Amino acid sequence: MSQEIAVVGSAEFTTGFRLAGVRRFENVPDDQKDDDLDDAVETVLEDDGVGIVVMHDDDVEHLSRGVRQRVETSVEPVVVTIGSGTGGSGLREQIKRAIGIDLMEEED
């Protein structure tokens, strides 16, 4: 069974992914993130058809403690955050968590 990519965030954030062909998304307006973001994230995390969840890294701050912990530790689906604060080491850890090995490990 193939799994989809899901995107969670504001309409401005999800639009580019939708134009690229991502069909699974949850739009949460900026002024409703404190109230609605937890539910949107839990919806995609519980969807068996979703393998990767993409969020803006600033949106993680709007999540409750329990949902944030679930996002940070989820292996399937893997949650990838992108945006202003995502550095190379953060992406490296996300890839390592998703596939179980460090592809960027340097050999001596």
Short mmCIF file of N, CA and C in Angstrom, two decimals:
data_model
loop_
_atom_site.label_atom_id
_atom_site.label_comp_id
_atom_site.label_asym_id
_atom_site.label_seq_id
_atom_site.Cartn_x
_atom_site.Cartn_y
_atom_site.Cartn_z
N MET A 1 0.84 -1.18 0.00
CA MET A 1 0.00 0.00 0.00
C MET A 1 0.89 1.24 0.00
N SER A 2 0.66 2.15 -0.92
CA SER A 2 1.45 3.38 -0.94
C SER A 2 0.82 4.39 -0.01
N GLN A 3 1.66 5.21 0.57
CA GLN A 3 1.18 6.22 1.50
C GLN A 3 1.39 7.60 0.92
N GLU A 4 0.58 8.53 1.39
CA GLU A 4 0.60 9.89 0.88
C GLU A 4 1.39 10.83 1.79
N ILE A 5 1.67 11.99 1.24
CA ILE A 5 2.21 13.10 2.01
C ILE A 5 1.02 13.97 2.41
N ALA A 6 1.01 14.40 3.66
CA ALA A 6 -0.01 15.33 4.13
C ALA A 6 0.68 16.60 4.60
N VAL A 7 0.04 17.73 4.38
CA VAL A 7 0.58 19.02 4.79
C VAL A 7 -0.42 19.68 5.73
N VAL A 8 0.09 20.21 6.85
CA VAL A 8 -0.75 20.88 7.83
C VAL A 8 -0.23 22.29 8.03
N GLY A 9 -1.12 23.28 7.95
CA GLY A 9 -0.71 24.65 8.20
C GLY A 9 -1.67 25.64 7.57
N SER A 10 -1.22 26.86 7.47
CA SER A 10 -2.03 27.92 6.88
C SER A 10 -2.21 27.66 5.38
N ALA A 11 -3.21 28.29 4.81
CA ALA A 11 -3.46 28.13 3.37
C ALA A 11 -2.25 28.58 2.56
N GLU A 12 -1.56 29.61 3.03
CA GLU A 12 -0.38 30.10 2.34
C GLU A 12 0.72 29.03 2.31
N PHE A 13 0.84 28.28 3.40
CA PHE A 13 1.86 27.23 3.50
C PHE A 13 1.49 26.01 2.66
N THR A 14 0.23 25.60 2.70
CA THR A 14 -0.17 24.38 2.00
C THR A 14 -0.33 24.56 0.50
N THR A 15 -0.56 25.77 0.03
CA THR A 15 -0.83 25.99 -1.39
C THR A 15 0.28 25.49 -2.30
N GLY A 16 1.52 25.77 -2.00
CA GLY A 16 2.63 25.32 -2.83
C GLY A 16 2.68 23.81 -2.93
N PHE A 17 2.43 23.13 -1.83
CA PHE A 17 2.41 21.67 -1.84
C PHE A 17 1.25 21.14 -2.66
N ARG A 18 0.11 21.80 -2.55
CA ARG A 18 -1.06 21.38 -3.32
C ARG A 18 -0.80 21.56 -4.81
N LEU A 19 -0.15 22.64 -5.19
CA LEU A 19 0.19 22.86 -6.60
C LEU A 19 1.18 21.82 -7.10
N ALA A 20 1.99 21.27 -6.20
CA ALA A 20 2.96 20.24 -6.57
C ALA A 20 2.34 18.85 -6.58
N GLY A 21 1.06 18.74 -6.24
CA GLY A 21 0.38 17.46 -6.34
C GLY A 21 0.01 16.79 -5.03
N VAL A 22 0.32 17.42 -3.90
CA VAL A 22 -0.07 16.85 -2.61
C VAL A 22 -1.59 17.00 -2.47
N ARG A 23 -2.26 15.88 -2.26
CA ARG A 23 -3.72 15.90 -2.19
C ARG A 23 -4.27 15.92 -0.77
N ARG A 24 -3.46 15.55 0.19
CA ARG A 24 -3.93 15.46 1.59
C ARG A 24 -3.40 16.67 2.36
N PHE A 25 -4.29 17.52 2.83
CA PHE A 25 -3.86 18.71 3.55
C PHE A 25 -4.92 19.11 4.56
N GLU A 26 -4.48 19.83 5.57
CA GLU A 26 -5.36 20.42 6.58
C GLU A 26 -4.99 21.89 6.68
N ASN A 27 -5.90 22.76 6.24
CA ASN A 27 -5.67 24.20 6.34
C ASN A 27 -6.14 24.69 7.71
N VAL A 28 -5.27 25.40 8.40
CA VAL A 28 -5.61 26.00 9.69
C VAL A 28 -5.19 27.47 9.62
N PRO A 29 -6.17 28.38 9.59
CA PRO A 29 -5.81 29.81 9.52
C PRO A 29 -4.96 30.23 10.72
N ASP A 30 -4.08 31.20 10.49
CA ASP A 30 -3.16 31.65 11.54
C ASP A 30 -3.88 32.05 12.82
N ASP A 31 -5.02 32.71 12.70
CA ASP A 31 -5.73 33.18 13.90
C ASP A 31 -6.49 32.06 14.63
N GLN A 32 -6.49 30.84 14.08
CA GLN A 32 -7.17 29.72 14.72
C GLN A 32 -6.22 28.60 15.13
N LYS A 33 -4.92 28.83 14.98
CA LYS A 33 -3.96 27.75 15.26
C LYS A 33 -4.00 27.28 16.70
N ASP A 34 -4.13 28.20 17.65
CA ASP A 34 -4.15 27.78 19.05
C ASP A 34 -5.35 26.89 19.35
N ASP A 35 -6.45 27.07 18.63
CA ASP A 35 -7.66 26.29 18.87
C ASP A 35 -7.77 25.03 18.01
N ASP A 36 -7.32 25.10 16.76
CA ASP A 36 -7.61 24.04 15.80
C ASP A 36 -6.42 23.21 15.32
N LEU A 37 -5.19 23.64 15.59
CA LEU A 37 -4.03 22.95 15.04
C LEU A 37 -3.87 21.55 15.63
N ASP A 38 -4.10 21.39 16.92
CA ASP A 38 -3.99 20.06 17.54
C ASP A 38 -4.88 19.04 16.82
N ASP A 39 -6.14 19.42 16.59
CA ASP A 39 -7.08 18.50 15.94
C ASP A 39 -6.64 18.16 14.52
N ALA A 40 -6.15 19.16 13.78
CA ALA A 40 -5.72 18.92 12.41
C ALA A 40 -4.52 17.97 12.37
N VAL A 41 -3.57 18.16 13.28
CA VAL A 41 -2.39 17.30 13.32
C VAL A 41 -2.78 15.89 13.72
N GLU A 42 -3.63 15.76 14.74
CA GLU A 42 -4.06 14.42 15.17
C GLU A 42 -4.81 13.70 14.05
N THR A 43 -5.59 14.43 13.27
CA THR A 43 -6.33 13.82 12.16
C THR A 43 -5.39 13.17 11.16
N VAL A 44 -4.32 13.87 10.77
CA VAL A 44 -3.41 13.29 9.78
C VAL A 44 -2.52 12.21 10.40
N LEU A 45 -2.16 12.36 11.68
CA LEU A 45 -1.34 11.33 12.33
C LEU A 45 -2.09 10.00 12.44
N GLU A 46 -3.40 10.05 12.57
CA GLU A 46 -4.20 8.84 12.72
C GLU A 46 -4.65 8.24 11.39
N ASP A 47 -4.37 8.93 10.29
CA ASP A 47 -4.75 8.46 8.96
C ASP A 47 -3.73 7.43 8.47
N ASP A 48 -4.15 6.18 8.32
CA ASP A 48 -3.25 5.11 7.89
C ASP A 48 -2.70 5.33 6.48
N GLY A 49 -3.33 6.17 5.69
CA GLY A 49 -2.88 6.43 4.34
C GLY A 49 -1.79 7.48 4.24
N VAL A 50 -1.41 8.07 5.38
CA VAL A 50 -0.40 9.12 5.40
C VAL A 50 0.92 8.57 5.91
N GLY A 51 2.00 8.77 5.16
CA GLY A 51 3.32 8.30 5.55
C GLY A 51 4.24 9.42 5.99
N ILE A 52 4.00 10.63 5.47
CA ILE A 52 4.82 11.79 5.82
C ILE A 52 3.89 12.97 6.07
N VAL A 53 4.13 13.67 7.17
CA VAL A 53 3.38 14.89 7.49
C VAL A 53 4.36 16.04 7.45
N VAL A 54 4.02 17.08 6.71
CA VAL A 54 4.87 18.26 6.59
C VAL A 54 4.19 19.42 7.31
N MET A 55 4.96 20.09 8.16
CA MET A 55 4.48 21.26 8.88
C MET A 55 5.54 22.35 8.84
N HIS A 56 5.12 23.58 9.06
CA HIS A 56 6.08 24.67 9.24
C HIS A 56 6.60 24.57 10.67
N ASP A 57 7.90 24.78 10.85
CA ASP A 57 8.46 24.60 12.19
C ASP A 57 7.90 25.59 13.21
N ASP A 58 7.46 26.77 12.80
CA ASP A 58 6.86 27.73 13.73
C ASP A 58 5.52 27.22 14.28
N ASP A 59 4.84 26.38 13.51
CA ASP A 59 3.53 25.88 13.95
C ASP A 59 3.64 24.91 15.11
N VAL A 60 4.77 24.28 15.28
CA VAL A 60 4.95 23.33 16.38
C VAL A 60 4.75 24.03 17.72
N GLU A 61 5.08 25.31 17.79
CA GLU A 61 4.92 26.09 19.03
C GLU A 61 3.45 26.24 19.43
N HIS A 62 2.53 26.10 18.48
CA HIS A 62 1.11 26.25 18.76
C HIS A 62 0.47 24.95 19.26
N LEU A 63 1.21 23.86 19.23
CA LEU A 63 0.66 22.57 19.64
C LEU A 63 0.68 22.41 21.15
N SER A 64 -0.28 21.66 21.66
CA SER A 64 -0.27 21.33 23.08
C SER A 64 0.92 20.42 23.37
N ARG A 65 1.25 20.27 24.62
CA ARG A 65 2.42 19.48 24.99
C ARG A 65 2.30 18.03 24.51
N GLY A 66 1.14 17.42 24.68
CA GLY A 66 0.96 16.03 24.27
C GLY A 66 1.08 15.82 22.78
N VAL A 67 0.45 16.69 22.00
CA VAL A 67 0.51 16.56 20.55
C VAL A 67 1.92 16.88 20.06
N ARG A 68 2.57 17.86 20.66
CA ARG A 68 3.94 18.19 20.28
C ARG A 68 4.87 17.01 20.52
N GLN A 69 4.71 16.34 21.66
CA GLN A 69 5.55 15.17 21.95
C GLN A 69 5.29 14.07 20.92
N ARG A 70 4.02 13.89 20.57
CA ARG A 70 3.69 12.87 19.57
C ARG A 70 4.32 13.20 18.22
N VAL A 71 4.29 14.47 17.84
CA VAL A 71 4.89 14.92 16.57
C VAL A 71 6.40 14.67 16.58
N GLU A 72 7.04 14.99 17.70
CA GLU A 72 8.50 14.87 17.77
C GLU A 72 8.98 13.43 17.83
N THR A 73 8.11 12.50 18.24
CA THR A 73 8.53 11.11 18.38
C THR A 73 7.89 10.17 17.36
N SER A 74 7.01 10.69 16.53
CA SER A 74 6.31 9.84 15.57
C SER A 74 7.27 9.27 14.53
N VAL A 75 7.17 7.97 14.33
CA VAL A 75 7.99 7.29 13.33
C VAL A 75 7.14 7.00 12.09
N GLU A 76 5.90 6.63 12.29
CA GLU A 76 5.00 6.39 11.16
C GLU A 76 3.63 6.94 11.49
N PRO A 77 3.25 8.03 10.88
CA PRO A 77 3.98 8.75 9.84
C PRO A 77 5.10 9.59 10.45
N VAL A 78 6.09 9.86 9.66
CA VAL A 78 7.17 10.73 10.10
C VAL A 78 6.72 12.17 9.87
N VAL A 79 7.03 13.03 10.83
CA VAL A 79 6.66 14.44 10.72
C VAL A 79 7.91 15.23 10.40
N VAL A 80 7.86 15.96 9.30
CA VAL A 80 8.98 16.78 8.85
C VAL A 80 8.56 18.23 8.98
N THR A 81 9.37 19.01 9.70
CA THR A 81 9.09 20.44 9.82
C THR A 81 10.08 21.19 8.96
N ILE A 82 9.57 22.20 8.29
CA ILE A 82 10.43 23.02 7.44
C ILE A 82 10.12 24.48 7.72
N GLY A 83 11.05 25.34 7.40
CA GLY A 83 10.82 26.76 7.59
C GLY A 83 12.06 27.46 8.08
N SER A 84 11.83 28.60 8.70
CA SER A 84 12.93 29.49 9.06
C SER A 84 13.93 28.89 10.03
N GLY A 85 13.49 28.05 10.95
CA GLY A 85 14.40 27.55 11.97
C GLY A 85 14.99 26.18 11.68
N THR A 86 14.63 25.56 10.57
CA THR A 86 15.12 24.22 10.29
C THR A 86 16.52 24.30 9.73
N GLY A 87 17.45 23.69 10.45
CA GLY A 87 18.84 23.68 10.00
C GLY A 87 19.19 22.31 9.47
N GLY A 88 20.39 22.17 8.98
CA GLY A 88 20.85 20.90 8.43
C GLY A 88 20.81 19.77 9.43
N SER A 89 21.17 20.03 10.69
CA SER A 89 21.18 18.96 11.67
C SER A 89 19.76 18.51 12.00
N GLY A 90 18.79 19.43 12.00
CA GLY A 90 17.40 19.06 12.25
C GLY A 90 16.87 18.14 11.17
N LEU A 91 17.15 18.47 9.92
CA LEU A 91 16.72 17.62 8.81
C LEU A 91 17.42 16.28 8.88
N ARG A 92 18.69 16.29 9.24
CA ARG A 92 19.45 15.04 9.36
C ARG A 92 18.81 14.11 10.38
N GLU A 93 18.42 14.66 11.51
CA GLU A 93 17.78 13.85 12.55
C GLU A 93 16.41 13.33 12.10
N GLN A 94 15.68 14.14 11.36
CA GLN A 94 14.37 13.72 10.86
C GLN A 94 14.52 12.57 9.88
N ILE A 95 15.50 12.64 9.00
CA ILE A 95 15.74 11.56 8.04
C ILE A 95 16.16 10.30 8.78
N LYS A 96 17.05 10.46 9.73
CA LYS A 96 17.52 9.31 10.52
C LYS A 96 16.36 8.64 11.25
N ARG A 97 15.49 9.43 11.84
CA ARG A 97 14.32 8.89 12.54
C ARG A 97 13.38 8.18 11.57
N ALA A 98 13.23 8.73 10.36
CA ALA A 98 12.29 8.17 9.39
C ALA A 98 12.74 6.83 8.85
N ILE A 99 14.05 6.69 8.56
CA ILE A 99 14.49 5.45 7.91
C ILE A 99 15.39 4.59 8.78
N GLY A 100 15.79 5.12 9.93
CA GLY A 100 16.54 4.31 10.88
C GLY A 100 18.04 4.30 10.72
N ILE A 101 18.57 4.98 9.71
CA ILE A 101 20.02 5.06 9.55
C ILE A 101 20.42 6.49 9.21
N ASP A 102 21.66 6.82 9.47
CA ASP A 102 22.18 8.15 9.19
C ASP A 102 22.84 8.15 7.81
N LEU A 103 22.12 8.64 6.82
CA LEU A 103 22.64 8.67 5.45
C LEU A 103 23.76 9.68 5.27
N MET A 104 23.84 10.65 6.17
CA MET A 104 24.82 11.71 6.03
C MET A 104 26.06 11.47 6.88
N GLU A 105 26.17 10.29 7.47
CA GLU A 105 27.31 9.98 8.31
C GLU A 105 28.59 9.98 7.48
N GLU A 106 29.58 10.68 7.99
CA GLU A 106 30.86 10.78 7.27
C GLU A 106 31.74 9.60 7.65
N GLU A 107 32.38 9.02 6.65
CA GLU A 107 33.30 7.92 6.89
C GLU A 107 34.69 8.47 7.12
N ASP A 108 35.46 7.81 7.98
CA ASP A 108 36.83 8.26 8.26
C ASP A 108 37.79 7.78 7.20
#
